[in-house]
PDB file of C-alpha atoms in Angstrom:
ATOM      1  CA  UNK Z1351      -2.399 -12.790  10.148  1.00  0.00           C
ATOM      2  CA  UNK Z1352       1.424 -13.286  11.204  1.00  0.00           C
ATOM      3  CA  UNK Z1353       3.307 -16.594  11.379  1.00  0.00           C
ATOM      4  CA  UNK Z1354       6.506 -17.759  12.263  1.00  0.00           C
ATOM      5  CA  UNK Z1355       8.526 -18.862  10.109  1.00  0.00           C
ATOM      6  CA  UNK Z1356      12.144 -19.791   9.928  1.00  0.00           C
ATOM      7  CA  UNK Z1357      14.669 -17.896   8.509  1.00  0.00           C
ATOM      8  CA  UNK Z1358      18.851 -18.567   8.609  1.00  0.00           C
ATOM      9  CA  UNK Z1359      20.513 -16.764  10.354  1.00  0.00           C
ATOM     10  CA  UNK Z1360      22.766 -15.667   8.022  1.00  0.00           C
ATOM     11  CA  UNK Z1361      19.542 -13.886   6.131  1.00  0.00           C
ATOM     12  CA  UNK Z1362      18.155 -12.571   9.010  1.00  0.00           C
ATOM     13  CA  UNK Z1363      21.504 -10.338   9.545  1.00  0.00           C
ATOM     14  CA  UNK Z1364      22.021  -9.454   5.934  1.00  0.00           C
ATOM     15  CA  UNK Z1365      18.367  -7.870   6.385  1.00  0.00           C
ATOM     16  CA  UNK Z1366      18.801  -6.212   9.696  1.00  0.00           C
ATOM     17  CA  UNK Z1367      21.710  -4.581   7.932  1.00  0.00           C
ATOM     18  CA  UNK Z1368      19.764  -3.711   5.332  1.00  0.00           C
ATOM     19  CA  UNK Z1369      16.639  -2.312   6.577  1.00  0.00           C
ATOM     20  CA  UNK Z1370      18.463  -0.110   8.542  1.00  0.00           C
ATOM     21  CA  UNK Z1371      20.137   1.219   5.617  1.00  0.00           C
ATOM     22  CA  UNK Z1372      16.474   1.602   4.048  1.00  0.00           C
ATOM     23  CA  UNK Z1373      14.641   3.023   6.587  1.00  0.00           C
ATOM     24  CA  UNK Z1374      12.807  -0.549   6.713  1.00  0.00           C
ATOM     25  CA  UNK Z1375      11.665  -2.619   9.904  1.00  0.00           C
ATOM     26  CA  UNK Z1376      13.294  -5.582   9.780  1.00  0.00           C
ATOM     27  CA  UNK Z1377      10.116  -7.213   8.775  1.00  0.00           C
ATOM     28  CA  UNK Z1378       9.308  -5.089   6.136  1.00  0.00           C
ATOM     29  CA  UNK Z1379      12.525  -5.910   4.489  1.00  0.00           C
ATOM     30  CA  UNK Z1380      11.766  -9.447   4.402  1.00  0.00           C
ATOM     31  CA  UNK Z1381       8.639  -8.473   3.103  1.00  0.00           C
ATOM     32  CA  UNK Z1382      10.113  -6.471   0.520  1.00  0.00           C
ATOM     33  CA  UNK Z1383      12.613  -9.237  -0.541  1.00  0.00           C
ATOM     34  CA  UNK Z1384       9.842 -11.186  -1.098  1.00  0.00           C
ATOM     35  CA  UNK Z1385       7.880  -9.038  -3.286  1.00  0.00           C
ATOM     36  CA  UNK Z1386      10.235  -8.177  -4.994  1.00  0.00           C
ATOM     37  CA  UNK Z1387      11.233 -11.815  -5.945  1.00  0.00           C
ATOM     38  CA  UNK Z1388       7.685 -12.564  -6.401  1.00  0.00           C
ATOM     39  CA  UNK Z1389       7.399 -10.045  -8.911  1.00  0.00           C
ATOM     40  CA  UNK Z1390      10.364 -11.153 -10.640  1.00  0.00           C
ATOM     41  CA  UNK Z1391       9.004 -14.673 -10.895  1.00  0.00           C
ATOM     42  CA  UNK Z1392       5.699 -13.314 -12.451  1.00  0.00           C
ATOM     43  CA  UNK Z1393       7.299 -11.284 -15.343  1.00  0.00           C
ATOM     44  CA  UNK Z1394      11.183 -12.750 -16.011  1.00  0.00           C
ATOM     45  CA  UNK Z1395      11.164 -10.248 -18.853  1.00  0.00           C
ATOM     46  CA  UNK Z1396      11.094  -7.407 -16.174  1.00  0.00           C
ATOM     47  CA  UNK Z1397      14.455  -6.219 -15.057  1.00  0.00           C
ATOM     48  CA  UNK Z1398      15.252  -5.295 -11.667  1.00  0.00           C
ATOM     49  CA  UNK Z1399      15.102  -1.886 -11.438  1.00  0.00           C
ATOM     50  CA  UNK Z1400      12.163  -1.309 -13.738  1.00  0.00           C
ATOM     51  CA  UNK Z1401      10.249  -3.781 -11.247  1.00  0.00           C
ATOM     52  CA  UNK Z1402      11.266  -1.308  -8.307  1.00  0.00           C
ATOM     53  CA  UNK Z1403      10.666   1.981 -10.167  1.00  0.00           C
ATOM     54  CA  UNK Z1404       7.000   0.426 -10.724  1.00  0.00           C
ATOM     55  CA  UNK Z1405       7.175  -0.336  -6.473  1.00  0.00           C
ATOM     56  CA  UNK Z1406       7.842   3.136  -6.111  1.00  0.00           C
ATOM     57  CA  UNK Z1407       5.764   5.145  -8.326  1.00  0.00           C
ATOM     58  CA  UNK Z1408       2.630   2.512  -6.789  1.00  0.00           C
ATOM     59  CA  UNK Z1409       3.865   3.691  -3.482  1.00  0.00           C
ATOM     60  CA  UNK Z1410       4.061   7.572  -4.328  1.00  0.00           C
ATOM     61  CA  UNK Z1411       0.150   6.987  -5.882  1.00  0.00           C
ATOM     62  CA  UNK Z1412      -1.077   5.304  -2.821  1.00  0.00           C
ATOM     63  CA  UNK Z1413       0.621   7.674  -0.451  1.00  0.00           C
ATOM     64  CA  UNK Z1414      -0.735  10.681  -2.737  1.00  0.00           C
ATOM     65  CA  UNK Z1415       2.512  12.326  -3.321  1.00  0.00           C
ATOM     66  CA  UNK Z1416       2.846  12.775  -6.979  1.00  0.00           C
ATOM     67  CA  UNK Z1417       2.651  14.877  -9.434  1.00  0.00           C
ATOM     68  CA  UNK Z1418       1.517  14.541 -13.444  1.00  0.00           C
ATOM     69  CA  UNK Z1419       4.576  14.090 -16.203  1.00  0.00           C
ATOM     70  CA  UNK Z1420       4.703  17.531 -18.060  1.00  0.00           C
ATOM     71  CA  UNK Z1421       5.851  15.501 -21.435  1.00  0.00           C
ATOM     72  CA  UNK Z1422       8.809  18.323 -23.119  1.00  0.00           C
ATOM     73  CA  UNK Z1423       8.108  18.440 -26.852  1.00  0.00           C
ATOM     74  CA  UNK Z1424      10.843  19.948 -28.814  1.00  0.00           C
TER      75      UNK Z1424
END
């Protein structure tokens, strides 16, 4: 269910910028932000972008485009 919240202004334009960069609503930025940060919180041994490769590869299962790693032994 949505709520309002408030948000400064000063976020609100750094993520309009943003999501438009990514291809994001400007909701879904937030959104993202927030996960992200969340996720952060929950493992601080996690950095950055292993936390968003995870995002992504959950995103390519859940939107079925994948494929299986063909492991190259020498």
């Amino acid at each position: 269910m949505p709520s309002a919240i408030r948000i400064s202004d000063d976020l609100i334009n750094l993520a309009r910028k943003i999501s438009k960069a990514e291809n994001r609503s400007l909701t879904g930025q937030i959104e993202y932000w927030a996960k992200i940060g969340r996720l952060a919180e929950e493992n601080p041994d996690l950095p950055y972008h292993l936390i968003r490769e995870i995002l992504l590869g959950l995103g390519e299962i859940k939107s079925e485009d994948y494929s299986e790693y063909q492991l190259n032994e020498p």
